[in-house]
Amino acid sequence: MLSIQNLHAEVDGQPILKGLTLEVKPGEVHAIMGPNGSGKSTLSNVLAGRDEYTVTQGSVTFRGEDLLDKAPEERAQAGVFLAFQYPVEIPGVGNSYFLKTAVNKKRAAEGKEELDAKGFLKLLKEKMALLEMDAKFKSRDLNVGFSGGEKKKNEVLQLTMLDPALAILDETDSGLDIDALRIVSKGVNSLRDKEHSFIVVTHYQRLLDHIEPDFVHVLKDGRIVKSGDKSLALELEAQGYAGIADAA
Amino acid sequence: MSSATVDEVVSKKYEFGFFTDIDADEAPPGLSEDIIRFISAKKKEPQWLLDYRLKAYRHWLTLEEPRWPKVDYPQIDYQDVIYYSAPKRPEDAPKSLDEVDPKLLETYEKLGIPLHERAALAGIAVDAVFDSVSVATTFKETLKEAGVIFCSFSEAVQDHPELVQKYLGSVVPHTDNFFAALNAAVFTDGSFCWIPAGVRCPMELSTYFRINAAKTGQFERTLIVAEEGAYVSYLEGCTAPQRDENQLHAAVVEIVCQKNAEVKYSTVQNWYPGDENGKGGIYNFVTKRGACRGDNAKISWTQVETGSAITWKYPSVILQGDNSVGEFYSVAVTSNMQQADTGTKMLHLGKNTSSTIVSKGISAMRGQQSYRGLVKVNKGAEGARNYTQCDSLLIGDRCGAHTFPYIEVKNPTAQIEHEASTSKVSEDQVFYLRQRGLSEEDAVSLIVNGFCKEVFRQLPMEFAVEAQALLAVSLEGAVG
């Protein structure tokens, strides 16, 4: 699915990723944990194709194709989804209108027919019910005036609607109360199967209680310094990153 | 010109012989009383109208071109302008779409203009491809049944001189400003619309207008009168770029709205804006004003402006009648090297009058835009209310947005609200949308359309769709 080899990336001439290697197979959930400034968000942004992040070395292939060569929208259409840490507000753009546009862009790229209004609304209703979202969010402007938790729910709504092969969740749990965390996790878990892969970037073990990872990686100073199964997250919770880093 | 020469010219007798040495269809460049007499004679106008023109001309000579707008353009030589040329003869027009600039056709394609209309817009002799006569006749019949008069200004002068004489200059007097005076002196044609008392105009006056007034020229004069209890929705222009060789445009639109009447005036203006280096493009100096003469009258201006190199335009409402309502909804785009100084004036005279201003300015590339608005509440305007919202959106870092709101309140019971914002299309927003699969241009277009939503909502449905497409075309290449 995704193969990251010796990835080096910088922002404003400042090296952040310094030789990151990661292999994600179909159906796997990888959690990336690490202290502030370790490069977690940089990894998310590099994979999504953000301009300000320059790759200086290494390669990323997604389903056999060079990912770094593609424009952000091409990556999205190919099936890479980023749930943003800070979703932006876009005034005047209706949430469901935006979703329909996005869904149909992806379908067009896959050579599928556009979803008509009826089919789209049926799907939207189903996904919103899953995420326990009020119908009013359909007609509200995209993320405008949404609370932190509502924005994150809206990200996961987009995730479930777009049904990408690879989803990167960038600190989706931050700012969520315990109920919202449960609901958001339910949305993510609804996609889990042998085809869908996830990279879950988080600070906290508690998210991983809900979205159980197959692998946990510790990112420090732009490199993965330790990998393990979900028990590693518990270990981190107990000892902190300092302890792990020393051991590594 | 000294007053001695003015007198000399005025006293000079009308000399028909003056015209014999020039092409009968075109006046020589320059402006003089002779030229005005020529125009008036060409149009077989009554004496009172010639007198009106000459009065305006003599006043114009005493005026200076306004320099206060925040726009910059080379001095216009008014003696170098041709003030009259007859409509093009069909044999001079392009014969088919093959003879039309491919770039123009490409734009029509993007805007989704129907094929037969593309030909008409490109200036092809329309009779060959589009039966404008029969269409016009059908509309005319429907309107006639309702008692509505809708015709070219010239026709109105011939067929309804008493109405024209009664209302011409009653809202925008010939002394109003430099460009209005110039227009009053030399206007060549335009539209005239009269809705009798109690009549709701049975159709939006648009399609017919496209065909009827495609070549009204650079000094357009429009007069709309809604008698007591009448209603009309009037659509000016169309979303396709106007093929136009005239650089200087100075139009006047007057609206008279009597008791309980309503006029909704929508404009989509897409004249040639000049190229990315600011070469070419129309100078658009327009005076648009409506008067709510009676109680409960309502005038609503909605405009989407993406064209012209220079825009100077302040559609206004004089709220005379008690409880009368004025509205101004505007989207203006300045891209490339375009400059616009635009806004509105709401003059509250009657009691409990209210006005709403929603102005959305979008600047991209090296475009410069100023909002200039006046809200004035006179002493007697008990209980007047105004709400103004003035938003600017910047795309890129070489453009500019400026705001000059003037508020004058002389009655302590008035309530005035003014909200303003300036924002940028942020890279975060564009990236967010691209991450969801939209191209950069689609992303910007979605953001800009969202920004304009409140104004587009005011447009008639079909117009709103075209306006969105137009916006996308206007901002093409503005990002990245």
XYZ file of C-alpha atoms in Angstrom, chain A residues 48-50 71-73 76-77 80-82 84 88-93 97-98 102 105 141 143 155 158 162, chain B residues 426-443 446-453 468:
54
model
C -0.576 14.939 1.605
C 1.675 17.088 -0.578
C 1.749 20.431 1.149
C -0.208 17.143 -6.904
C -2.222 17.152 -3.663
C -5.531 16.687 -5.502
C -6.508 12.637 -2.816
C -8.140 11.203 -5.910
C -4.853 9.324 0.272
C -6.931 11.142 2.855
C -5.661 13.451 5.564
C -6.547 17.587 9.513
C -10.116 25.278 8.181
C -13.350 27.200 7.940
C -14.691 28.085 4.495
C -17.513 30.622 4.721
C -20.395 30.472 2.266
C -19.625 26.928 1.135
C -22.377 20.812 -1.380
C -18.673 20.588 -0.669
C -15.359 16.053 -3.332
C -14.184 14.372 -8.020
C -21.055 26.359 6.021
C -16.565 24.061 9.483
C -13.328 15.317 9.201
C -15.566 13.254 5.041
C -14.695 9.474 0.535
C -5.504 31.458 2.555
C -3.153 28.718 1.449
C -4.612 26.624 4.248
C -8.060 26.827 2.677
C -6.801 26.014 -0.802
C -4.726 23.102 0.470
C -7.625 21.754 2.485
C -9.831 21.624 -0.598
C -7.085 20.189 -2.771
C -6.589 17.429 -0.191
C -10.230 16.580 -0.823
C -9.576 16.210 -4.541
C -10.352 19.656 -5.965
C -7.916 21.311 -8.356
C -6.361 24.584 -7.281
C -8.641 26.570 -9.578
C -11.754 24.723 -8.436
C -10.701 25.339 -4.853
C -15.396 27.473 -4.509
C -13.963 29.806 -1.866
C -14.754 32.916 -3.906
C -18.274 31.754 -4.688
C -18.799 31.108 -1.002
C -17.635 34.638 -0.277
C -20.170 36.031 -2.750
C -23.080 33.824 -1.754
C -20.641 31.824 -10.879
